[in-house]
Each structure stands twice: as C-alpha cells, then as structure tokens.
Amino acid sequence: DDNRPLSQIISPANNSFVPVVNSVSGAASDNIAAVNSKISAVYFQLVNTNPTIRTYNWTTSAWVATELETNVSDPAASPYWKAAAYTPYSAGASSGTWTYSTPAIFNSVFAYRFISRAKDQAGNVDVVRSTSSFTYDIYAPPTPEFPDSLISSPVNDTHGQSVISSIVGTASEDVKLSAVKVRIRKLASGTTVYWSGVAWDPSPIPTVDLPDAAADSPPFDSTSEPWTRAAPPFAFWGADAKYEFTSIAVDAAGNAELALSTNSYVYDITPPNQAIAFPAPGGFISQAGNLSGTASDTGAGTVNLVSVRLRRNSDNKFLDMSVGPSGDWVVSAASNVWNAATLSGGGPWSWVLSTAAWTTGVTYEANVYARDRALNSQAVYSTVTFSADFQAPGSVVSVPSDGSTI
C-alpha cells in the first residue's frame, strides 16, 4: 500500500465565524482497494493567523511565534500536531470520523486555521492537507457592545400627525455584521401587538423571525453599516397609538445584541380637550385668585401646552405675563396675547395661570386652548366671562334703632 490516505475537516467549517470552539472534527479515508488499508491515526495542527502568526504547542500548552512544522513527515513526532480520536465507520472499514475536544485557548476576534493529516497502517501520511480557516467571535458586553445598533429615525419619544415610512439606524461590530433585526410594537388601549412584516401579531416574535433591515450598501459584511427598515404600511397604523422600534444587530458568528435601546413614536391626529374649572361662567374671582382648569388628550397623546388669553373688558387690554416681574395689561390690536399656563399631572392634566392683579368691579373674558406634542389643538377655544369683586358687602340694622329700648 503506497497510496496516501486523505483527511477532511468538517467542523468548524472553512471560512466561518463561530461563537464557540470546543472541538474540531472531520473524516478520513484510505485506499479501499488495498488489503488491510486502514487509517491508523488522524492528526491536526492549530495556527493563529490573525492578528499575529502563531502555532500551538500541544506538549507545552503554549503558543509559539510563527507557523511551524506544517510539512513534517511524521506528525506523531511533532509537538505541533495533535492526535485526534478516530472511529471507523464499521469494523475493518478503511474510512471513518475523527474528533478532538479543544481546550479554551481561543481569543475573541482572532482568526485561526486547523490543518489535518491522516496516517494509515502502512505508514503513509497524506500530503494534501485539509484546512479550515475560521474566526472566533463572541458577544462583547458594553462598553462598547458588539454587535451593537442605534436607531436615528424616528428620534426617540417623538409625536407626529403623520405615519413614518421607515426606520433608519446604524450598526457596528468588531468582526463582521450579518444582519439587523427590527422589532416593532404597537401599544394602544392597553393592548400590545407585534409587527411580523405582513401583519400585527398578538404574541412576541422571536429575534430570528423578526423583520430584517436592509444595509444601505448590501449586504451586511463589514464592521459598520447604516441600515433602513420599512415601517408598516399606512393601512396598519392606528391613530393616537404609541409605536416602539427596537433594533437588534447580529454578527456573522450569530451573536445578537443584548443591551437593546428602543425609540418610540406616537401617531397622534386627535386634538386635546381643555376646560376652565375656575372661575365658573358668570362667576367671580377673588383678589388673589388664579385661573385654573383641566386638559386631556386621546390615547397616547400628551398635552404639553395650555395657553390662556385674558381680556379686561373695561379697557379691552390683554394680560401679558412677559411684561415685568408679574405681568401687566397691554393694548393688542391683534388680540393675540397668549400666556402659557403651568401644567401638572398627566392624563388628564391640571393647569393654573398666576395672573397680575385684578381690578374690582371689572368684567374679564378668558379663552383657553390646549396643544399636544403632535401640535394638535382645538379650533374652538374654551371661554368664560367672570367678574372681580373685592368690595365687602354692607348692612344696616334699622329695627330696633340704635340706643332704643324695647
């Protein structure tokens, strides 16, 4: 038997990216036509190819600079070759499989190469070596996290009167990206649903099944990629609902981003409501009294402004709180002097306007409107007319007369 055997590395696969390396395995075969032609051993070598060239010494359990003894005639005699466990496919078979459990000697983002050689019972050693080059890449927790992604649009915690057409962001990785998944959630009326890519699903969708973003320069194959994902079509948007977008970067080794960030957007087309609680229509206000009331919005809408216009009917002047330290009554030809009330609470909100001094015996008119974060507001103001009356009432006792006896 002068035919040389052959070996093959099956795992890790050639040109792969792997998050775990705990073994190397493959197959070996010999000349099936020769009598007693059988594999006697399979050996393998481990070379670190990047960032530096090193060869692993299995005797000293240490890395040695440069690539050594790749072409040694008998790998059994070299400390840079390690014998694997070989198992024939059947008793007396000329081929079989081999495997070896590797120690924890790999560094993340480093590139490696396994080389295998088989030896038969006649002492022949293969010279057509099988090689498998791979990169060991594990998840890197913050900071910085790899893989990682960010959403740039929509900006987090924004409200708008129109639906968005796409989600835009960037992804980064220390070795090689392979995908960006985008989770889209809709929150409305206490219910959460998830976008499958074609419809809303009431159940959370596993990361592997989430809709994919597209690299702006396809495919995902570098360490930094801008990306875009189409938002649900207009027909699937519900008004006054909150939408959350979460991106998940995945690298070539299958590691997925874990420290996730989420951007939210509220699609809001309904104007908020406002009401004046004090003073009552046709009522009175005290000398130190302040206008106050409530405001509310629909669904996920958020009131962020209540504006109050106050007119003094005796001279048609308007209160301008920006004048002086405590406001003053001014002439406004456009009747367009609005003051921002102080908001508190949330869903519904309360508001109050600290005002300049009232004039007793004078009638006032107040107009109020609320605006939400999507810039919706009612076309009709809430209005109340009231009076200031600080004059204490008087009384006289007419019977009995003062000083009389009864």
Coordinates of N, CA and C in Angstrom, one line a residue, residues 159-161 268 270-272 297 302 304-305 369-378:
H159 N -43.6 62.8 18.8 CA -45.0 62.7 18.4 C -45.2 63.4 17.1
G160 N -46.1 62.9 16.3 CA -46.4 63.5 15.0 C -47.8 63.2 14.5
Q161 N -48.2 64.0 13.5 CA -49.5 63.9 12.9 C -49.5 63.0 11.6
D268 N -50.4 60.8 16.3 CA -51.5 61.5 17.1 C -52.2 62.5 16.1
T270 N -55.6 63.5 16.9 CA -56.7 64.0 17.6 C -56.4 65.2 18.5
P271 N -57.0 66.3 18.4 CA -56.7 67.5 19.2 C -57.1 67.2 20.7
P272 N -56.3 67.7 21.6 CA -56.7 67.6 23.0 C -57.9 68.4 23.4
D297 N -56.0 64.4 26.6 CA -55.8 64.0 25.2 C -56.3 62.6 25.0
T302 N -50.2 63.4 24.3 CA -49.7 64.1 25.5 C -49.8 65.6 25.4
N304 N -48.9 69.2 26.1 CA -47.7 69.9 26.6 C -47.7 71.4 26.6
L305 N -48.9 71.9 26.3 CA -49.1 73.4 26.4 C -50.6 73.7 26.6
Y369 N -56.9 77.3 25.2 CA -56.7 76.2 24.3 C -55.5 75.3 24.7
A370 N -55.6 74.0 24.5 CA -54.5 73.1 24.8 C -53.9 72.6 23.5
R371 N -52.7 72.3 23.5 CA -51.9 71.8 22.4 C -51.2 70.5 22.8
D372 N -51.1 69.5 22.0 CA -50.4 68.3 22.4 C -49.0 68.3 21.7
R373 N -48.3 67.2 22.0 CA -46.9 67.2 21.4 C -46.8 67.0 19.9
A374 N -48.0 66.5 19.4 CA -48.0 66.4 17.9 C -48.5 67.7 17.2
L375 N -48.7 68.7 18.1 CA -49.1 70.1 17.6 C -50.6 70.1 17.2
N376 N -51.4 69.2 17.7 CA -52.8 69.2 17.5 C -53.4 70.2 18.6
S377 N -54.4 71.0 18.1 CA -55.2 71.8 19.1 C -56.6 72.0 18.6
Q378 N -57.5 72.3 19.5 CA -58.9 72.5 19.2 C -59.0 73.8 18.4

